[in-house]
Coordinates of C-alpha atoms and ligand atoms in Angstrom, one line a residue:
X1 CA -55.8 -23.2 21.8
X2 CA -53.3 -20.8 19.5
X3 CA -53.2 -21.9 16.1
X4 CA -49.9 -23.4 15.7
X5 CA -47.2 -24.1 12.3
X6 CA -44.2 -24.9 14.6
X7 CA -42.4 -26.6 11.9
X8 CA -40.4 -25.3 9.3
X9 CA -40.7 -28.0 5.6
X10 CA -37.6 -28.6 4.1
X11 CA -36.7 -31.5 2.1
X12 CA -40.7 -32.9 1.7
X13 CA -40.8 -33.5 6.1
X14 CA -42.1 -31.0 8.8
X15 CA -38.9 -30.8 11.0
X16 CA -38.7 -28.5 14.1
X17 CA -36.3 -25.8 14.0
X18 CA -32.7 -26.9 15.0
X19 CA -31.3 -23.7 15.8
X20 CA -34.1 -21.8 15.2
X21 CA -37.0 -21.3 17.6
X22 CA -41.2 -21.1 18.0
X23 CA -41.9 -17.8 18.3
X24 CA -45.6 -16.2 18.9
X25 CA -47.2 -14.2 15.8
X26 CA -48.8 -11.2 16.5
X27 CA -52.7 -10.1 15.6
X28 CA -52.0 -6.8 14.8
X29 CA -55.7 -6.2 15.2
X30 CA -56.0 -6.8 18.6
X31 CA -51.7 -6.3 19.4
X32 CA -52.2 -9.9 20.8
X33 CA -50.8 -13.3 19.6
X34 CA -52.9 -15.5 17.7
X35 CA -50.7 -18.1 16.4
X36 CA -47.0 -19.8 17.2
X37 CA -44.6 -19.8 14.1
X38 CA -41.9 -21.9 13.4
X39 CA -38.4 -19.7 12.8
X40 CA -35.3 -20.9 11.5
X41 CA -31.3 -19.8 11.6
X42 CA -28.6 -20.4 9.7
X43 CA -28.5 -24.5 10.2
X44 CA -32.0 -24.4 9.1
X45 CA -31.0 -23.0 6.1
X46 CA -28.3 -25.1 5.0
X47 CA -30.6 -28.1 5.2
X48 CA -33.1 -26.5 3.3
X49 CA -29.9 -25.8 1.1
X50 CA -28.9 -29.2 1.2
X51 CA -32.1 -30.3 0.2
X52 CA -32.8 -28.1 -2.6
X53 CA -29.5 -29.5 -4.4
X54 CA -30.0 -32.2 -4.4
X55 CA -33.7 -32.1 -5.4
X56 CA -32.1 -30.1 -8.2
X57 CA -29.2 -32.3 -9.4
X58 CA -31.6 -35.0 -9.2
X59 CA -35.5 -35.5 -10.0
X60 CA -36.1 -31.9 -10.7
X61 CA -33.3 -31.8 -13.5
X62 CA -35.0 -34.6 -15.4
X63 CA -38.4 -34.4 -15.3
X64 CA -39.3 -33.5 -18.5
X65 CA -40.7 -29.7 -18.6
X66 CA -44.3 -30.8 -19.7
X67 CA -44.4 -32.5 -16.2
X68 CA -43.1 -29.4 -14.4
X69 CA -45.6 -27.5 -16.1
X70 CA -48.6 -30.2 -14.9
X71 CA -47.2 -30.1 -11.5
X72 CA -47.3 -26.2 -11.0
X73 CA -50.6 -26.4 -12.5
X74 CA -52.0 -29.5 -9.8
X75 CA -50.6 -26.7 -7.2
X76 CA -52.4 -23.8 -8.5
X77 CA -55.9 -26.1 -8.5
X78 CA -55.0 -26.8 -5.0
X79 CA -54.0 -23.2 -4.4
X80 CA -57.5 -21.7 -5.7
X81 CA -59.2 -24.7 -3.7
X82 CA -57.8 -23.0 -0.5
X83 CA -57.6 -19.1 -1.5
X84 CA -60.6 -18.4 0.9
X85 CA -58.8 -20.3 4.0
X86 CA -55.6 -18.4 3.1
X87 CA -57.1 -15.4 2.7
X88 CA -58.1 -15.6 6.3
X89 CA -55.2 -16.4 7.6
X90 CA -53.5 -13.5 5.7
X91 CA -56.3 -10.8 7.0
X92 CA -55.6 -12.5 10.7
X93 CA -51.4 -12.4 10.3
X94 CA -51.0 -8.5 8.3
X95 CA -54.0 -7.1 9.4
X96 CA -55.6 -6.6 5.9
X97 CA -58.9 -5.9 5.5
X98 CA -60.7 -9.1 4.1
X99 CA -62.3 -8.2 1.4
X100 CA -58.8 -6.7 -0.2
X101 CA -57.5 -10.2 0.7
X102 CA -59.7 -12.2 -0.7
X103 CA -59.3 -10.1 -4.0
X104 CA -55.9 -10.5 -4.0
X105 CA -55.6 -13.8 -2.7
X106 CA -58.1 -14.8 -5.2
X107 CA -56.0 -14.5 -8.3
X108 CA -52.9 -16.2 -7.5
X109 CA -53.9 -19.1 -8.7
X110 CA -54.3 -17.7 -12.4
X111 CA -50.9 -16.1 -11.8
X112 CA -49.1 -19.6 -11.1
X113 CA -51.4 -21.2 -14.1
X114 CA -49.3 -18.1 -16.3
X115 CA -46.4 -19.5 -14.3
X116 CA -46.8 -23.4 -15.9
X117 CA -47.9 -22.3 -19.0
X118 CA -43.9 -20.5 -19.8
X119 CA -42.5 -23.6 -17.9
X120 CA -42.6 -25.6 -21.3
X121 CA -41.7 -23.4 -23.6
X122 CA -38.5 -22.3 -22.7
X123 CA -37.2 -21.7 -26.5
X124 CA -33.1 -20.8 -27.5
X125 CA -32.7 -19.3 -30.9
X126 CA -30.6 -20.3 -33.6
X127 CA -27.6 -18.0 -34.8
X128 CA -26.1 -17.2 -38.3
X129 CA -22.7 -18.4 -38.6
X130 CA -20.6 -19.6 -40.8
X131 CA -21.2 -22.3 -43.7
X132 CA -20.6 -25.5 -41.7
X133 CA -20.9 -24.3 -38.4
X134 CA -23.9 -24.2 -36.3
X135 CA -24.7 -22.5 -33.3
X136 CA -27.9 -22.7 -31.1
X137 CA -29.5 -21.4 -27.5
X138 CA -30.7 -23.4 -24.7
X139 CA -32.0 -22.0 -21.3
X140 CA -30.3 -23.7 -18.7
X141 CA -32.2 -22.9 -14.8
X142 CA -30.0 -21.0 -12.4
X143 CA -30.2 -23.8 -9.3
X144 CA -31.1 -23.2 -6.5
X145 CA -33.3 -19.9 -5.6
X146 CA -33.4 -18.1 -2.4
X147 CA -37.1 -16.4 -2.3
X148 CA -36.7 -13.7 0.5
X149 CA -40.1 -11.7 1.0
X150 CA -41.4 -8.8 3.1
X151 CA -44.2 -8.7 5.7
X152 CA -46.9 -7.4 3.7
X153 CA -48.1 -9.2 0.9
X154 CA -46.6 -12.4 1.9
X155 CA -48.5 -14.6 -0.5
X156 CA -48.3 -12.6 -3.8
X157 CA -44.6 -12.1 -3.2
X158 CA -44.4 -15.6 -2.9
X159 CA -46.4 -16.5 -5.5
X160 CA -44.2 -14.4 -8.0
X161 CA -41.2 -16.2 -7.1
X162 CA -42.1 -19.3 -6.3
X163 CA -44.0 -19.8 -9.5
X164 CA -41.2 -18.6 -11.6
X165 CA -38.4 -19.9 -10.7
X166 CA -40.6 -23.6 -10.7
X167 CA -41.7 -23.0 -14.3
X168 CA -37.6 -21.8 -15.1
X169 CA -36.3 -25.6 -13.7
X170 CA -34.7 -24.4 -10.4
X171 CA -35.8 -25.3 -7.1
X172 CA -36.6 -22.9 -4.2
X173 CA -35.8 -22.0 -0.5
X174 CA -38.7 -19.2 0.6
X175 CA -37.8 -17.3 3.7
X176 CA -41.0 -14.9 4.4
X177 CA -40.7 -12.3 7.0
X178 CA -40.8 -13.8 10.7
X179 CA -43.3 -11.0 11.6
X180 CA -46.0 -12.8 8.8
X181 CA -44.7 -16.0 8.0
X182 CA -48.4 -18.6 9.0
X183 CA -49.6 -18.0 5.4
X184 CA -45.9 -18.8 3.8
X185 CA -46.3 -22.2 5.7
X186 CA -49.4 -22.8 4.7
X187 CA -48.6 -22.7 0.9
X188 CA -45.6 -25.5 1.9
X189 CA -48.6 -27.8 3.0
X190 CA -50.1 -26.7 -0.1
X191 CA -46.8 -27.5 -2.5
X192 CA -47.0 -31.1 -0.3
X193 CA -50.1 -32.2 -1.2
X194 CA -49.6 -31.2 -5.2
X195 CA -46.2 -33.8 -5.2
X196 CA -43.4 -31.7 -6.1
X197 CA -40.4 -34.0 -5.2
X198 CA -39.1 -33.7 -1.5
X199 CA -36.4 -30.4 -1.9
X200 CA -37.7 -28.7 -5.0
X201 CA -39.5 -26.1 -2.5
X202 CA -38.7 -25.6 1.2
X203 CA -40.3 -23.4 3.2
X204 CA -38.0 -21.6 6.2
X205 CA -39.2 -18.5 8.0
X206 CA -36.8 -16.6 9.8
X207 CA -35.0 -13.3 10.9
X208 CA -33.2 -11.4 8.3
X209 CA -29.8 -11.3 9.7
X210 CA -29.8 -14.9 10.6
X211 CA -31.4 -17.0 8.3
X212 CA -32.0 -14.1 5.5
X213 CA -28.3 -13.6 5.5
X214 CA -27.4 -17.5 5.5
X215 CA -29.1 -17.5 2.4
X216 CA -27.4 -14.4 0.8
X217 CA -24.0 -16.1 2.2
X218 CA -24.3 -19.2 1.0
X219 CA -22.5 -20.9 -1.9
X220 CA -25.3 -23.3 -2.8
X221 CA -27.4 -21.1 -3.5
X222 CA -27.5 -19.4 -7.0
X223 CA -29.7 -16.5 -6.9
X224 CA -31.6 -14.3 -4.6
X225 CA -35.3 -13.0 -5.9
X226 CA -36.3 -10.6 -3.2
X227 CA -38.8 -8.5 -2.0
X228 CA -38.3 -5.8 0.8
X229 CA -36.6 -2.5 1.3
X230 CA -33.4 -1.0 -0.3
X231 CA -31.0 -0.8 2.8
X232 CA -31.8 -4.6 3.0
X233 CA -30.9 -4.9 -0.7
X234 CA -27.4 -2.9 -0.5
X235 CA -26.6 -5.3 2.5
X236 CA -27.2 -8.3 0.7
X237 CA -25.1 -7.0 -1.8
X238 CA -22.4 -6.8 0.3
X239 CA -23.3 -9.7 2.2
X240 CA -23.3 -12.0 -1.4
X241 CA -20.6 -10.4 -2.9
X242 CA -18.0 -13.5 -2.1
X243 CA -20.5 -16.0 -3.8
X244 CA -21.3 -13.1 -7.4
X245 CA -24.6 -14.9 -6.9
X246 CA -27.5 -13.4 -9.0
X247 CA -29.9 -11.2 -7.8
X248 CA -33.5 -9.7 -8.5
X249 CA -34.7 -7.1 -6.5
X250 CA -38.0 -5.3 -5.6
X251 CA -38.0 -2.8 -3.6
X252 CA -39.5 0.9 -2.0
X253 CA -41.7 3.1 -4.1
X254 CA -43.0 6.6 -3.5
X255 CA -45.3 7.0 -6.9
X256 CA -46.6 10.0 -8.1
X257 CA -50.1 9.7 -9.1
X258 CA -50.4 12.6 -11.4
X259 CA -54.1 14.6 -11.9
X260 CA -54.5 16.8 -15.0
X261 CA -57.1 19.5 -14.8
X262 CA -58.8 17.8 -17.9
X263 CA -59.3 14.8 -16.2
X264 CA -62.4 12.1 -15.6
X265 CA -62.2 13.7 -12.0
X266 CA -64.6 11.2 -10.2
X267 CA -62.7 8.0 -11.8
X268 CA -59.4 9.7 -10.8
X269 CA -60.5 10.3 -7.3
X270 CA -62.2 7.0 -7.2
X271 CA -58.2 5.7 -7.9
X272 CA -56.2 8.5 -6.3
X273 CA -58.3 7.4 -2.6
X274 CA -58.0 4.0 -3.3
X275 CA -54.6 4.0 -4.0
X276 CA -53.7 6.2 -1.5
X277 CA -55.0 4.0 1.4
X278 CA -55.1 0.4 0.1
X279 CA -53.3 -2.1 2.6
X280 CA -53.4 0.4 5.3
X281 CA -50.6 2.4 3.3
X282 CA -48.8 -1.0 3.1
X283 CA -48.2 -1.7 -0.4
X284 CA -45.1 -0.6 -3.2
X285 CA -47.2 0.7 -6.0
X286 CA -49.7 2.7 -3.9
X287 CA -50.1 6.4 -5.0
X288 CA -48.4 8.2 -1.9
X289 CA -47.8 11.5 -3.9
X290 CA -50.9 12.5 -5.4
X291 CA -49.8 15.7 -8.2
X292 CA -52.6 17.8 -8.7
X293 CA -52.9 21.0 -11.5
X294 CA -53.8 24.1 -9.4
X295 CA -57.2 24.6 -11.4
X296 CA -58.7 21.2 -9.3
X297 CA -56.4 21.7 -6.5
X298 CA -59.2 22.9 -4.0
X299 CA -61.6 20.6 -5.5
X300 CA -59.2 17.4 -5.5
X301 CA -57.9 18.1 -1.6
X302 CA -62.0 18.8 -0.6
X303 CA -62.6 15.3 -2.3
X304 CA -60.0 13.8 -0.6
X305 CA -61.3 14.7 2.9
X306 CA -65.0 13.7 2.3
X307 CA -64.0 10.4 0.7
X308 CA -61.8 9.8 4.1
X309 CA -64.9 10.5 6.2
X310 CA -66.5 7.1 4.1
X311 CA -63.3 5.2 4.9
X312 CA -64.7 2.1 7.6
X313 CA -61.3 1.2 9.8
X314 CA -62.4 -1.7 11.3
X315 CA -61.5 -5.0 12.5
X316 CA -60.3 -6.6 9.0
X317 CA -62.2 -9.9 9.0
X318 CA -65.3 -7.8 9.4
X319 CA -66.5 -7.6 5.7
X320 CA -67.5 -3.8 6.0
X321 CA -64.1 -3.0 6.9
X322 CA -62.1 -1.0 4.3
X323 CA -58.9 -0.7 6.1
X324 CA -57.2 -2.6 9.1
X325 CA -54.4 -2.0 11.2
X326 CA -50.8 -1.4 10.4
X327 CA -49.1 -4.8 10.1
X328 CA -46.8 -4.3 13.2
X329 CA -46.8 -2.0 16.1
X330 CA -43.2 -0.7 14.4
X331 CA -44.6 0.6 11.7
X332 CA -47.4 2.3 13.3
X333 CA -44.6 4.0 15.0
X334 CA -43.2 4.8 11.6
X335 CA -46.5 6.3 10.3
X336 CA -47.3 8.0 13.5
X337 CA -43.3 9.6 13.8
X338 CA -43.9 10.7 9.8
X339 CA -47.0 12.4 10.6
X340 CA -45.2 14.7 13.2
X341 CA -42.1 15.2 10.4
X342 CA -44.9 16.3 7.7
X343 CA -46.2 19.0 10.5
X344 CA -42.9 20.2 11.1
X345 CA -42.2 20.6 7.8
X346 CA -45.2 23.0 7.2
X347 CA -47.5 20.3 5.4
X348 CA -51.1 21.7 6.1
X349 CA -52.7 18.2 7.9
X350 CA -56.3 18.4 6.3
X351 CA -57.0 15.0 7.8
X352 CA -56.8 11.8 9.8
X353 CA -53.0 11.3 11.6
X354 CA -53.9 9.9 14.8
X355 CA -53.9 6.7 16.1
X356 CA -57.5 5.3 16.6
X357 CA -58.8 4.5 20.0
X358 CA -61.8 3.5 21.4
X359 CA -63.3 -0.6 20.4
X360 CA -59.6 -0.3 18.4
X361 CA -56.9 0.7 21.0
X362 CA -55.4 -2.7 21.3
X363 CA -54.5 -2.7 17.6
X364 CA -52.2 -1.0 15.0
X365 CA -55.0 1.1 13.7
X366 CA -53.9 4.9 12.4
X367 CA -56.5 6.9 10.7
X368 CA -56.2 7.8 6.6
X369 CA -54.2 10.6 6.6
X370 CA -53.9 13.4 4.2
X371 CA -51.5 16.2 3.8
X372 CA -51.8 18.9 1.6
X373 CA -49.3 22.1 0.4
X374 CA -46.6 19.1 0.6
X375 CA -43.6 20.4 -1.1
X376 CA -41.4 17.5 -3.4
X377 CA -38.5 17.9 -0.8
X378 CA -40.1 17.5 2.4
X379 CA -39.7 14.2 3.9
X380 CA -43.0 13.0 3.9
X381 CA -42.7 13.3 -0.2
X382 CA -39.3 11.6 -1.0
X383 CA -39.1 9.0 2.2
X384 CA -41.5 5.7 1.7
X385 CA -43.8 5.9 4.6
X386 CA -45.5 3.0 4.4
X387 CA -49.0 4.3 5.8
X388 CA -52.0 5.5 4.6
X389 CA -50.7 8.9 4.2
X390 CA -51.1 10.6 1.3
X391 CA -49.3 13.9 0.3
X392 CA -51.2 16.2 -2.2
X393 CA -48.4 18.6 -4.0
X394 CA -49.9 21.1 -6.6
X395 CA -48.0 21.8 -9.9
X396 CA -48.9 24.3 -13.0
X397 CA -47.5 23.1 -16.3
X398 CA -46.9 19.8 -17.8
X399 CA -43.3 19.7 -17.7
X400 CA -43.1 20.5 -14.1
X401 CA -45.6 17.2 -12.8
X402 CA -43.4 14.9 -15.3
X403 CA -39.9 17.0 -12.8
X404 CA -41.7 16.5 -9.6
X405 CA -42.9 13.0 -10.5
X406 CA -39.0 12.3 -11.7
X407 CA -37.7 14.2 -8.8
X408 CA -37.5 10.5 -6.2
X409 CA -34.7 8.2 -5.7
X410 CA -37.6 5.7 -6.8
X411 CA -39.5 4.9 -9.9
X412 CA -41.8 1.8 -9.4
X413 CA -44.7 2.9 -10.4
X414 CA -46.7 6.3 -11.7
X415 CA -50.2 7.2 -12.9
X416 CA -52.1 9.9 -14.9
X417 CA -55.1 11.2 -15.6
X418 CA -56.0 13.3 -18.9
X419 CA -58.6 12.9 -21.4
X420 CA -56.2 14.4 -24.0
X421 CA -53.9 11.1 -24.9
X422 CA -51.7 13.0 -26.6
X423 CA -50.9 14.1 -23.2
X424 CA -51.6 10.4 -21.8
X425 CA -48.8 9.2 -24.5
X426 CA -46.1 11.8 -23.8
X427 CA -46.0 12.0 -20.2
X428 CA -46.1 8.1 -19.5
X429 CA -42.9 8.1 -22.0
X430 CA -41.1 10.4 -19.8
X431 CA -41.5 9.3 -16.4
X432 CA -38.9 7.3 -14.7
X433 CA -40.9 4.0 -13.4
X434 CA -41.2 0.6 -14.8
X435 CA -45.2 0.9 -14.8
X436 CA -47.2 3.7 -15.9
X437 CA -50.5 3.6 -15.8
X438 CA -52.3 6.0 -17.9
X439 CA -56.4 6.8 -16.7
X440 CA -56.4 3.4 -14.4
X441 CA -54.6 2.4 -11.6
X442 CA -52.8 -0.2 -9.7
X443 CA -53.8 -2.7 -12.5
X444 CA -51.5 -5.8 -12.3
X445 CA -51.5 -8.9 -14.4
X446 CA -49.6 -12.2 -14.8
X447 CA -48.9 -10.8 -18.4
X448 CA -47.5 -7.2 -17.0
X449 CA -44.0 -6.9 -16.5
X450 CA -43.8 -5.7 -13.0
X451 CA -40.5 -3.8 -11.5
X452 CA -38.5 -0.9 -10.6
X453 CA -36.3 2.3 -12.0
X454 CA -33.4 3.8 -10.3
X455 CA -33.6 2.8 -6.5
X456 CA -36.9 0.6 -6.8
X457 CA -34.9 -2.5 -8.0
X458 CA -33.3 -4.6 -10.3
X459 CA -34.9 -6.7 -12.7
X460 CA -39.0 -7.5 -13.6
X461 CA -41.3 -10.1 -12.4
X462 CA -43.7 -11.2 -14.2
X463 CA -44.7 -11.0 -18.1
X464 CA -43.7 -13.7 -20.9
X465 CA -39.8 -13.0 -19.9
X466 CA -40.2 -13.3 -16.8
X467 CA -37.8 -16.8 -17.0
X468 CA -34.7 -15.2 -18.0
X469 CA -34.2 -14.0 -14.4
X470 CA -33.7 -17.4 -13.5
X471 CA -31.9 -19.0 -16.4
X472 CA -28.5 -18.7 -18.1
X473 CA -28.5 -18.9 -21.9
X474 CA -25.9 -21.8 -23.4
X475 CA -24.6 -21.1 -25.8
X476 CA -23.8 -24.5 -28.4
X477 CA -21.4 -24.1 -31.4
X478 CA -20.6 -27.2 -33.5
X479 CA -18.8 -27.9 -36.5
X480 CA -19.8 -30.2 -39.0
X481 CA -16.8 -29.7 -40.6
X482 CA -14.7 -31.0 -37.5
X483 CA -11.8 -28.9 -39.1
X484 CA -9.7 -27.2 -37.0
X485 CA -6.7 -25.0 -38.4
X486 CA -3.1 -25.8 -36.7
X487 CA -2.8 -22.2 -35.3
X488 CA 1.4 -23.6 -35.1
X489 CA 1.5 -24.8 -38.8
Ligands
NAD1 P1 -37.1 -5.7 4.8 O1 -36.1 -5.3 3.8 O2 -36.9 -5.2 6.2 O3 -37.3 -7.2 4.9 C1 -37.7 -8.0 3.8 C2 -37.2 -9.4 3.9 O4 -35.8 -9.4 4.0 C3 -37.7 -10.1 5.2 O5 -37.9 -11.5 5.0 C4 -36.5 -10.0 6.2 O6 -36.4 -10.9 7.2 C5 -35.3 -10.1 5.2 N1 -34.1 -9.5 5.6 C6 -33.9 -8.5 6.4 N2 -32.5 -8.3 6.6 C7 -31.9 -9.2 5.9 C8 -30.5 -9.5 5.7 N3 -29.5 -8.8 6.2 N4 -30.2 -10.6 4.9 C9 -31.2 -11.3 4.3 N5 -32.5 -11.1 4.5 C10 -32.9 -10.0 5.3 O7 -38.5 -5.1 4.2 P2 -39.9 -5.2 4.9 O8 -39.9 -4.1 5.9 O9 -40.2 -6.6 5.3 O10 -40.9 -4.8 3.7 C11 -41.2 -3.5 3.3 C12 -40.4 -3.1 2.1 O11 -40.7 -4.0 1.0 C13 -40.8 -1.8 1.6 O12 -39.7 -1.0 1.2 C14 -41.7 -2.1 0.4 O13 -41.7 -1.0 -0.6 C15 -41.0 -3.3 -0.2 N6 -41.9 -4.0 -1.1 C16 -41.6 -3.9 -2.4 C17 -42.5 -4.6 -3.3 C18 -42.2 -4.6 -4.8 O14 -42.8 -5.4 -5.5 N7 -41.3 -3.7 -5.3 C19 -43.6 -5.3 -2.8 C20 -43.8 -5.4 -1.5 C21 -42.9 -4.7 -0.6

């Protein structure tokens, strides 16, 4: 029988969608579906909005934040309890290999533990006035939080939001991605059994222009943390305008991943591959434009192709697998129609760009794919793919990696490899990316501020400030005077 989570949790009940439907989620490793979903529209969301204020204006609002902080901690116990089961079910919804799953899956629950640990320690500041008068800070949560997430890393994206607008006070509506939403459900049965009161998180899955835009739409809701692409973002912009509700967004990435001729060459190869191909290509920070000094060029792009060869696509719960299929037959269509455009374009295809047949013709699967002699203004160097291809671009000097790397609408993330840290030090200063990693990659913490420059979004999640995203600051003045000047006298 199909594995089924036909009910949407809003308000502490399962209840069926009202004007939503069941729809049937699709194994992208076999291009069959493996499990029915419940998804919502827009009168789905204003229950869940319903709910959430008054969850908020009631029990949430007073508990005190020690208790918060307890409660988000009794989930994340529950949540590493479970990691291995939703690990699974993640590997059987996006396709990802399992052992990557597992990895990531594995920490969240250290990453909602950070979460608790800000939620009671919230701290204002006092301010120098004048004799008399004193004036003091409080943080003061937003309300209610719309958590809108993409189709690829559905549980860490909820698990960044979720477990900080908790920890800030607020209360929270998710709405994952219809195309992977089992695992988002399965965290609701998860915040269930840890006791939160009914409405301080409601779990919705849905299309983007219905429910997603409810949400954006509507009044009761205070802020929107999400997770997806830009065009999405610049409609929701529009879409909110009416309600000037806040917003934090993470979006697109195209990351340069920059190798100096002086580098540890088997560690940076060892990072630039990884990076390259993790997810299937299907992750924000990966390394899609590897920038390689001419003096290694040969050797980097001859590296390149023999690690591919080692590369096991595979069915993902097999625990040999590397990499699985592409999340959803669109986006192997993506990969596949951006392979042709980097041809075109006069990018020499050294490897991999076909869709892989044989045991693995029902699914998603595309081969890793590198192109090299990619140019910074072809396509398939300035457009976000998605896929595991990888362009290599060669460079000469110093100052022209740091313009290539800066030449992107984006600047999420960015790497490099020296062993001469003056080198390490100046270049990280100057590229445009909220995270620079220098001799390491893709290494991500509860602790880390996490977020993008220029068109890669607004705002950071993570790190010891993460909060203020989902506070205001009050500002208190009082006299102890009580004098008051007649302005009239
Ligand atoms: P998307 O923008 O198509 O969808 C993301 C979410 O927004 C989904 O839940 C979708 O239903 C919803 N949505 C779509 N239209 C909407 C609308 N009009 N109103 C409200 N909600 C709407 O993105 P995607 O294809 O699911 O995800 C891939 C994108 O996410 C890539 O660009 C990737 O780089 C980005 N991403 C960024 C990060 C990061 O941390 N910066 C992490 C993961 C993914």
């Amino acid at each position: 029988m199909t594995p089924s989570w036909d009910k949407l949790y809003i308000a502490g009940e399962w209840v069926a969608p009202e004007d939503g439907a069941v729809i049937e989620s699709i194994d992208p490793a076999t291009g069959r579906p493996w499990a029915r979903v419940a998804i919502g529209g827009a009168c789905d969301i204003d229950k869940a909005v319903t709910a959430a204020s008054e969850a908020f204006a009631g029990p949430w609002r007073h508990i005190p934040a020690w208790e918060r902080a307890q409660l988000i901690r009794r989930f994340a116990e529950l949540y590493r309890e479970k990691a291995p089961r939703l690990a699974e079910l993640e590997t059987r919804d996006c396709g990802r290999a399992i052992r990557e799953a597992r990895m990531d899956v594995g920490a969240h629950a250290q990453w909602y533990h950070w979460f608790a640990s800000l939620a009671d320690k919230s701290e204002g500041r006092t301010l120098p006035l004048d004799e008399g008068v004193h004036a003091f800070t409080t943080k003061v949560p937003v309300g209610v939080v719309g958590a809108i997430t993409p189709w690829n890393v559905p549980l860490l994206t909820a698990c960044w939001k979720i477990g900080t607008a908790l920890a800030a006070g607020c209360t929270v509506i998710l709405k994952p991605s219809e195309l992977t939403a089992v695992t988002s459900l399965e965290l609701a049965r998860i915040a269930d059994e840890a006791g939160f009161p009914p409405g301080v998180v409601n779990v919705v899955p849905g299309a983007g222009p219905a429910a997603g835009a409810r949400m954006v739409e509507h009044p009761g809701i205070a802020k929107i943390s999400f997770t997806g692409s830009g065009a999405t973002a610049r409609r929701m912009l529009r879409d909110g305008a009416d309600t000037l509700k806040r917003f934090t967004f993470e979006l697109g990435g195209k990351a340069a991943h920059i190798l100096f001729a002086d580098c540890d060459l088997d560690a940076a190869i060892n990072a630039a591959t990884s990076s390259a191909w993790a997810h299937c290509g299907q992750a924000c920070a990966l390394g899609s434009r590897v920038l390689v000094q001419r003096p290694i060029y040969a050797q980097v792009v001859e590296a390149f192709r023999a690690r591919q060869q080692r590369v096991r696509v595979g069915m993902p719960l097999d625990e040999a697998t590397h990499m699985g299929p592409q999340a959803h037959e669109a986006q192997l269509a993506k990969t596949l129609s951006y392979v042709e455009i980097g041809k075109q374009d006069g990018a020499e295809l050294v490897a991999g760009g076909e869709r892989l047949g044989g045991a693995l013709s029902d699914g998603y699967f595309v081969a890793p794919t590198i192109f090299a002699e990619v140019r910074n203004d072809m396509r398939i160097a300035r457009e976000e793919i998605f896929g595991p291809v990888v362009s290599i671009i060669p460079f000469d000097e110093e100052e022209e990696a740091i313009a290539i790397a800066n030449d992107s609408e984006f600047g999420l993330t960015a790497g490099l490899w020296t062993r001469d840290l003056g080198r390490g030090l100046r270049v990280s200063q100057r590229i445009e990316a909220g995270m620079v990693w220098v001799n390491s990659y893709r290494y991500l913490r509860w602790s880390t501020p996490y977020g993008g420059f220029k068109a890669s979004g607004w705002g950071r999640e993570n790190g010891s400030d993460a909060l203020d995203a989902y506070q205001e600051i009050r500002t208190t003045v009082m006299s102890a005077t009580g004098h008051f000047a007649d302005a009239y006298g």
